[in-house]
Amino acid sequence: QVQLVESGGGLVQAGGSLRLSCAASGSIFNINAMGWYRQAPGKQRELVAQITGPGRTNYADSVKGRFTISRDNAKNTVYLQMNSLKPEDTAVYYCRVVVANTYWGQGTQVTVSS
């Protein structure tokens, strides 16, 4: 089993920044991918950013140039630095970790006011 603890969400004005963290613990061997998804009210959950293998990253087009995903292998922690936030970034953000199985965090609310 893998446990994920997320932190860093909150309320911020448009143009502001937030940093999300997700720490993984438990039966962690060969993490295949760590990433962030988000789900806004009435919408499907979507990929925001992901880091795989030796450090390859991919981003949703809507966040390219504004968000940066990074990973601390020693701490089994993935971060999402979110800059130039927009009201449309408002959503619950979920951490996702893929080892032998896929695990999701509990979600953290990000609200961007205009």
Coordinates of N, CA, C and O in Angstrom, one line a residue:
Q1 N 0.8 -1.2 0.0 CA 0.0 0.0 0.0 C 0.9 1.3 0.0 O 2.0 1.3 0.5
V2 N 0.3 2.3 -0.6 CA 1.0 3.6 -0.7 C 0.1 4.6 -0.1 O -1.1 4.7 -0.5
Q3 N 0.6 5.5 0.7 CA -0.1 6.6 1.2 C 0.4 7.9 0.6 O 1.6 8.1 0.5
L4 N -0.5 8.8 0.3 CA -0.2 10.1 -0.3 C -0.7 11.2 0.6 O -1.9 11.2 0.9
V5 N 0.1 12.1 0.9 CA -0.3 13.3 1.7 C 0.0 14.5 0.9 O 1.1 14.8 0.6
E6 N -1.1 15.2 0.6 CA -1.0 16.5 -0.2 C -1.0 17.7 0.7 O -1.7 17.6 1.8
S7 N -0.4 18.7 0.3 CA -0.5 20.0 1.0 C -0.3 21.2 0.0 O 0.2 20.9 -1.1
G8 N -0.7 22.3 0.4 CA -0.3 23.5 -0.3 C -1.4 24.2 -1.0 O -1.2 25.3 -1.6
G9 N -2.6 23.7 -1.0 CA -3.7 24.4 -1.7 C -4.2 25.6 -0.9 O -3.7 25.9 0.2
G10 N -5.1 26.3 -1.5 CA -5.6 27.5 -0.8 C -6.3 28.5 -1.7 O -6.6 28.1 -2.9
L11 N -6.5 29.7 -1.2 CA -7.1 30.7 -2.0 C -6.1 31.8 -2.3 O -5.3 32.2 -1.5
V12 N -6.1 32.2 -3.6 CA -5.1 33.1 -4.1 C -5.7 34.0 -5.1 O -6.7 33.6 -5.8
Q13 N -5.3 35.2 -5.2 CA -5.8 36.1 -6.3 C -5.2 35.8 -7.6 O -4.1 35.2 -7.7
A14 N -5.9 36.1 -8.7 CA -5.4 35.9 -10.0 C -4.0 36.6 -10.2 O -3.8 37.7 -9.7
G15 N -3.1 35.8 -10.8 CA -1.7 36.3 -10.9 C -0.8 35.8 -9.8 O 0.4 36.0 -10.0
G16 N -1.4 35.3 -8.8 CA -0.6 34.8 -7.7 C 0.0 33.4 -7.9 O -0.1 32.8 -9.0
S17 N 0.7 32.9 -6.9 CA 1.3 31.6 -7.0 C 1.0 30.7 -5.8 O 0.7 31.2 -4.7
L18 N 1.0 29.4 -6.0 CA 0.9 28.4 -5.0 C 1.9 27.3 -5.3 O 2.2 27.0 -6.5
R19 N 2.2 26.5 -4.3 CA 3.1 25.4 -4.5 C 2.4 24.2 -3.8 O 2.2 24.2 -2.6
L20 N 2.1 23.2 -4.6 CA 1.5 21.9 -4.0 C 2.6 20.9 -3.8 O 3.6 20.8 -4.5
S21 N 2.4 20.1 -2.7 CA 3.4 19.0 -2.4 C 2.6 17.8 -2.2 O 1.4 17.8 -1.7
C22 N 3.2 16.6 -2.6 CA 2.6 15.3 -2.4 C 3.7 14.4 -1.9 O 4.6 14.1 -2.7
A23 N 3.6 13.9 -0.7 CA 4.6 13.0 -0.2 C 4.0 11.6 -0.2 O 2.9 11.3 0.3
A24 N 4.8 10.7 -0.8 CA 4.4 9.3 -0.8 C 5.1 8.5 0.2 O 6.3 8.7 0.4
S25 N 4.4 7.5 0.8 CA 5.1 6.6 1.8 C 4.4 5.3 1.7 O 3.4 5.1 1.1
G26 N 5.1 4.3 2.3 CA 4.6 2.9 2.2 C 5.4 2.0 1.3 O 6.6 2.2 1.2
S27 N 4.7 1.2 0.6 CA 5.4 0.2 -0.3 C 5.8 0.8 -1.6 O 5.1 0.6 -2.7
I28 N 6.8 1.6 -1.6 CA 7.2 2.4 -2.8 C 8.5 1.7 -3.4 O 9.5 1.8 -2.8
F29 N 8.3 1.1 -4.5 CA 9.4 0.6 -5.3 C 9.2 0.9 -6.7 O 8.2 0.7 -7.3
N30 N 10.2 1.5 -7.3 CA 10.2 1.8 -8.7 C 8.9 2.6 -9.1 O 8.0 2.1 -9.7
I31 N 8.9 3.8 -8.7 CA 7.8 4.7 -9.0 C 7.9 5.0 -10.5 O 8.9 5.4 -11.0
N32 N 6.8 4.7 -11.2 CA 6.8 4.8 -12.6 C 6.4 6.3 -13.0 O 6.9 6.8 -14.1
A33 N 5.6 6.9 -12.2 CA 5.1 8.2 -12.6 C 4.5 8.9 -11.3 O 4.0 8.2 -10.4
M34 N 4.7 10.2 -11.3 CA 4.1 11.0 -10.2 C 3.5 12.2 -10.9 O 4.2 12.8 -11.8
G35 N 2.4 12.6 -10.5 CA 1.8 13.7 -11.3 C 0.6 14.3 -10.5 O 0.2 13.9 -9.4
W36 N 0.1 15.3 -11.2 CA -1.1 16.1 -10.7 C -2.2 16.1 -11.7 O -2.0 16.4 -12.9
Y37 N -3.4 15.9 -11.2 CA -4.6 16.0 -12.0 C -5.5 17.1 -11.2 O -5.3 17.4 -10.1
R38 N -6.5 17.6 -11.9 CA -7.4 18.5 -11.3 C -8.8 18.2 -11.8 O -9.0 17.7 -12.9
Q39 N -9.8 18.6 -11.0 CA -11.2 18.4 -11.4 C -11.9 19.7 -10.9 O -12.0 19.9 -9.7
A40 N -12.5 20.4 -11.8 CA -13.3 21.5 -11.5 C -14.8 21.1 -11.5 O -15.1 20.0 -12.0
P41 N -15.6 21.8 -10.8 CA -17.0 21.4 -10.7 C -17.7 21.2 -12.0 O -17.5 22.1 -12.9
G42 N -18.3 20.1 -12.2 CA -19.0 19.8 -13.4 C -18.1 19.4 -14.6 O -18.6 19.2 -15.7
K43 N -16.9 19.2 -14.3 CA -15.9 18.8 -15.4 C -15.2 17.5 -15.0 O -15.2 17.1 -13.8
Q44 N -14.7 16.9 -16.0 CA -13.9 15.6 -15.8 C -12.5 15.9 -15.2 O -12.0 17.0 -15.4
R45 N -12.0 15.0 -14.5 CA -10.7 15.1 -14.0 C -9.7 15.1 -15.2 O -9.8 14.3 -16.1
E46 N -8.7 16.0 -15.1 CA -7.8 16.1 -16.2 C -6.3 16.2 -15.7 O -6.1 16.6 -14.6
L47 N -5.5 15.7 -16.6 CA -4.0 15.8 -16.3 C -3.6 17.2 -16.3 O -3.9 18.0 -17.2
V48 N -2.8 17.6 -15.3 CA -2.2 18.9 -15.2 C -0.7 18.8 -15.6 O -0.2 19.5 -16.5
A49 N 0.0 17.9 -14.9 CA 1.4 17.7 -15.2 C 1.8 16.4 -14.6 O 1.3 15.9 -13.6
Q50 N 2.8 15.8 -15.2 CA 3.3 14.5 -14.8 C 4.8 14.4 -15.1 O 5.3 14.9 -16.0
I51 N 5.4 13.6 -14.2 CA 6.9 13.3 -14.3 C 7.0 11.8 -14.3 O 6.5 11.2 -13.4
T52 N 7.7 11.3 -15.3 CA 7.8 9.9 -15.4 C 9.3 9.4 -15.5 O 10.2 10.3 -15.9
G53 N 9.5 8.2 -15.2 CA 10.8 7.6 -15.4 C 12.0 8.4 -14.8 O 11.9 8.9 -13.7
P54 N 13.0 8.7 -15.7 CA 14.1 9.4 -15.2 C 13.9 10.9 -15.1 O 14.9 11.7 -14.8
G55 N 12.7 11.4 -15.3 CA 12.5 12.8 -15.2 C 11.8 13.5 -16.4 O 11.8 14.7 -16.5
R56 N 11.2 12.7 -17.2 CA 10.5 13.3 -18.4 C 9.2 13.9 -17.9 O 8.5 13.3 -17.1
T57 N 8.9 15.1 -18.3 CA 7.7 15.8 -17.9 C 6.8 16.1 -19.0 O 7.2 16.2 -20.2
N58 N 5.5 16.1 -18.7 CA 4.6 16.6 -19.7 C 3.5 17.4 -19.0 O 3.2 17.2 -17.8
Y59 N 2.9 18.4 -19.7 CA 2.0 19.3 -19.1 C 0.8 19.5 -20.0 O 0.8 19.3 -21.2
A60 N -0.3 19.8 -19.4 CA -1.5 20.2 -20.1 C -1.2 21.5 -20.8 O -0.4 22.4 -20.3
D61 N -1.7 21.7 -22.0 CA -1.4 22.9 -22.8 C -1.8 24.2 -22.0 O -1.2 25.2 -22.1
S62 N -2.9 24.1 -21.2 CA -3.4 25.2 -20.5 C -2.5 25.7 -19.4 O -2.6 26.9 -18.9
V63 N -1.5 24.9 -19.0 CA -0.6 25.3 -17.9 C 0.8 25.5 -18.3 O 1.7 25.9 -17.5
K64 N 1.1 25.1 -19.5 CA 2.5 25.2 -20.0 C 3.0 26.7 -19.9 O 2.3 27.6 -20.2
G65 N 4.2 26.8 -19.3 CA 4.8 28.1 -19.1 C 4.4 28.7 -17.8 O 5.0 29.8 -17.4
R66 N 3.5 28.2 -17.1 CA 3.0 28.8 -15.8 C 3.3 27.8 -14.7 O 3.6 28.2 -13.6
F67 N 3.1 26.5 -14.9 CA 3.3 25.5 -13.9 C 4.6 24.7 -14.1 O 5.0 24.5 -15.3
T68 N 5.2 24.3 -13.0 CA 6.4 23.5 -13.1 C 6.3 22.3 -12.1 O 6.0 22.5 -10.9
I69 N 6.4 21.1 -12.6 CA 6.4 19.9 -11.8 C 7.9 19.5 -11.5 O 8.7 19.6 -12.4
S70 N 8.1 19.1 -10.3 CA 9.4 18.6 -9.9 C 9.3 17.5 -8.9 O 8.2 17.3 -8.3
R71 N 10.4 16.8 -8.7 CA 10.3 15.6 -7.8 C 11.6 15.5 -7.0 O 12.7 15.7 -7.5
D72 N 11.4 15.2 -5.7 CA 12.6 14.9 -4.9 C 12.6 13.4 -4.6 O 11.7 12.9 -3.8
N73 N 13.4 12.7 -5.3 CA 13.5 11.2 -5.2 C 13.8 10.7 -3.8 O 13.3 9.7 -3.3
A74 N 14.6 11.5 -3.1 CA 15.0 11.0 -1.7 C 13.8 11.1 -0.8 O 13.8 10.3 0.2
K75 N 12.9 12.0 -1.0 CA 11.8 12.2 -0.1 C 10.5 11.6 -0.7 O 9.4 11.7 -0.1
N76 N 10.6 11.0 -1.9 CA 9.4 10.5 -2.6 C 8.3 11.5 -2.7 O 7.1 11.2 -2.4
T77 N 8.7 12.7 -3.0 CA 7.7 13.8 -3.0 C 7.7 14.5 -4.4 O 8.8 14.7 -5.0
V78 N 6.5 14.9 -4.8 CA 6.4 15.6 -6.0 C 5.8 16.9 -5.7 O 4.9 17.1 -4.8
Y79 N 6.2 17.9 -6.5 CA 5.8 19.3 -6.2 C 5.2 19.9 -7.5 O 5.5 19.4 -8.6
L80 N 4.3 20.8 -7.3 CA 3.7 21.5 -8.5 C 3.8 23.0 -8.1 O 3.0 23.5 -7.3
Q81 N 4.7 23.7 -8.8 CA 4.8 25.2 -8.6 C 3.8 25.8 -9.6 O 4.0 25.6 -10.8
M82 N 2.9 26.6 -9.1 CA 1.9 27.2 -10.0 C 2.0 28.7 -9.9 O 1.8 29.3 -8.8
N83 N 2.4 29.3 -11.0 CA 2.5 30.7 -11.1 C 1.5 31.3 -12.1 O 0.9 30.6 -12.9
S84 N 1.3 32.6 -12.0 CA 0.4 33.3 -12.9 C -1.0 32.6 -12.9 O -1.5 32.4 -14.0
L85 N -1.4 32.3 -11.7 CA -2.7 31.6 -11.6 C -3.9 32.4 -12.2 O -3.9 33.6 -12.1
K86 N -4.8 31.6 -12.8 CA -6.0 32.2 -13.4 C -7.2 31.7 -12.7 O -7.2 30.5 -12.1
P87 N -8.3 32.4 -12.7 CA -9.6 31.8 -12.1 C -9.9 30.4 -12.7 O -10.5 29.6 -12.0
E88 N -9.6 30.2 -14.0 CA -9.9 28.9 -14.5 C -9.1 27.8 -14.0 O -9.3 26.6 -14.4
D89 N -8.1 28.1 -13.2 CA -7.3 27.1 -12.6 C -7.9 26.5 -11.3 O -7.5 25.6 -10.7
T90 N -9.0 27.2 -10.9 CA -9.7 26.7 -9.7 C -10.3 25.3 -9.9 O -10.9 25.0 -10.9
A91 N -9.9 24.5 -8.9 CA -10.2 23.1 -9.0 C -9.7 22.4 -7.7 O -9.0 22.9 -7.0
V92 N -10.2 21.1 -7.6 CA -9.5 20.2 -6.6 C -8.4 19.6 -7.3 O -8.5 19.0 -8.4
Y93 N -7.2 19.6 -6.8 CA -6.0 19.1 -7.4 C -5.7 17.8 -6.6 O -5.6 17.7 -5.4
Y94 N -5.4 16.7 -7.4 CA -5.1 15.4 -6.9 C -3.8 14.9 -7.3 O -3.4 15.0 -8.5
C95 N -3.0 14.4 -6.4 CA -1.8 13.8 -6.7 C -2.0 12.3 -7.1 O -2.9 11.7 -6.6
R96 N -1.3 11.9 -8.1 CA -1.4 10.5 -8.6 C 0.0 9.9 -8.7 O 1.0 10.5 -9.2
V97 N 0.2 8.7 -8.1 CA 1.4 8.0 -8.1 C 1.2 6.6 -8.7 O 0.3 5.9 -8.3
V98 N 2.1 6.2 -9.6 CA 2.0 4.9 -10.2 C 3.2 4.1 -9.9 O 4.3 4.5 -10.2
V99 N 3.0 3.0 -9.1 CA 4.0 2.0 -8.9 C 3.5 0.8 -9.6 O 3.3 0.8 -10.8
A100 N 3.3 -0.3 -8.8 CA 2.7 -1.5 -9.4 C 1.2 -1.2 -9.7 O 0.6 -1.7 -10.7
N101 N 0.6 -0.4 -8.8 CA -0.8 0.1 -8.9 C -0.8 1.6 -9.0 O 0.2 2.2 -8.8
T102 N -2.0 2.1 -9.1 CA -2.1 3.6 -9.2 C -2.8 4.0 -7.9 O -3.8 3.5 -7.5
Y103 N -2.2 5.1 -7.3 CA -2.7 5.6 -6.1 C -3.1 7.1 -6.2 O -2.3 7.8 -6.9
W104 N -4.1 7.5 -5.6 CA -4.5 8.9 -5.6 C -4.5 9.6 -4.2 O -4.8 8.9 -3.2
G105 N -4.2 10.8 -4.2 CA -4.3 11.6 -3.0 C -5.7 12.0 -2.7 O -6.6 11.7 -3.5
Q106 N -5.9 12.6 -1.5 CA -7.3 13.0 -1.1 C -7.8 14.2 -1.8 O -9.0 14.5 -1.8
G107 N -6.9 14.9 -2.4 CA -7.3 16.2 -3.1 C -7.0 17.4 -2.2 O -7.2 17.4 -1.0
T108 N -6.7 18.5 -2.9 CA -6.5 19.8 -2.2 C -7.1 20.9 -3.0 O -6.9 20.9 -4.3
Q109 N -7.9 21.7 -2.4 CA -8.6 22.7 -3.1 C -7.7 23.9 -3.5 O -7.0 24.4 -2.6
V110 N -7.8 24.3 -4.7 CA -7.1 25.5 -5.2 C -8.2 26.5 -5.7 O -8.9 26.1 -6.6
T111 N -8.3 27.6 -5.2 CA -9.3 28.6 -5.6 C -8.6 29.9 -6.0 O -7.8 30.5 -5.2
V112 N -8.8 30.3 -7.2 CA -8.2 31.6 -7.7 C -9.3 32.6 -7.9 O -10.2 32.4 -8.7
S113 N -9.2 33.7 -7.2 CA -10.2 34.7 -7.3 C -9.8 35.8 -8.4 O -8.6 36.0 -8.6
S114 N -10.8 36.3 -9.0 CA -10.5 37.3 -10.1 C -10.4 38.7 -9.5 O -10.7 39.0 -8.4

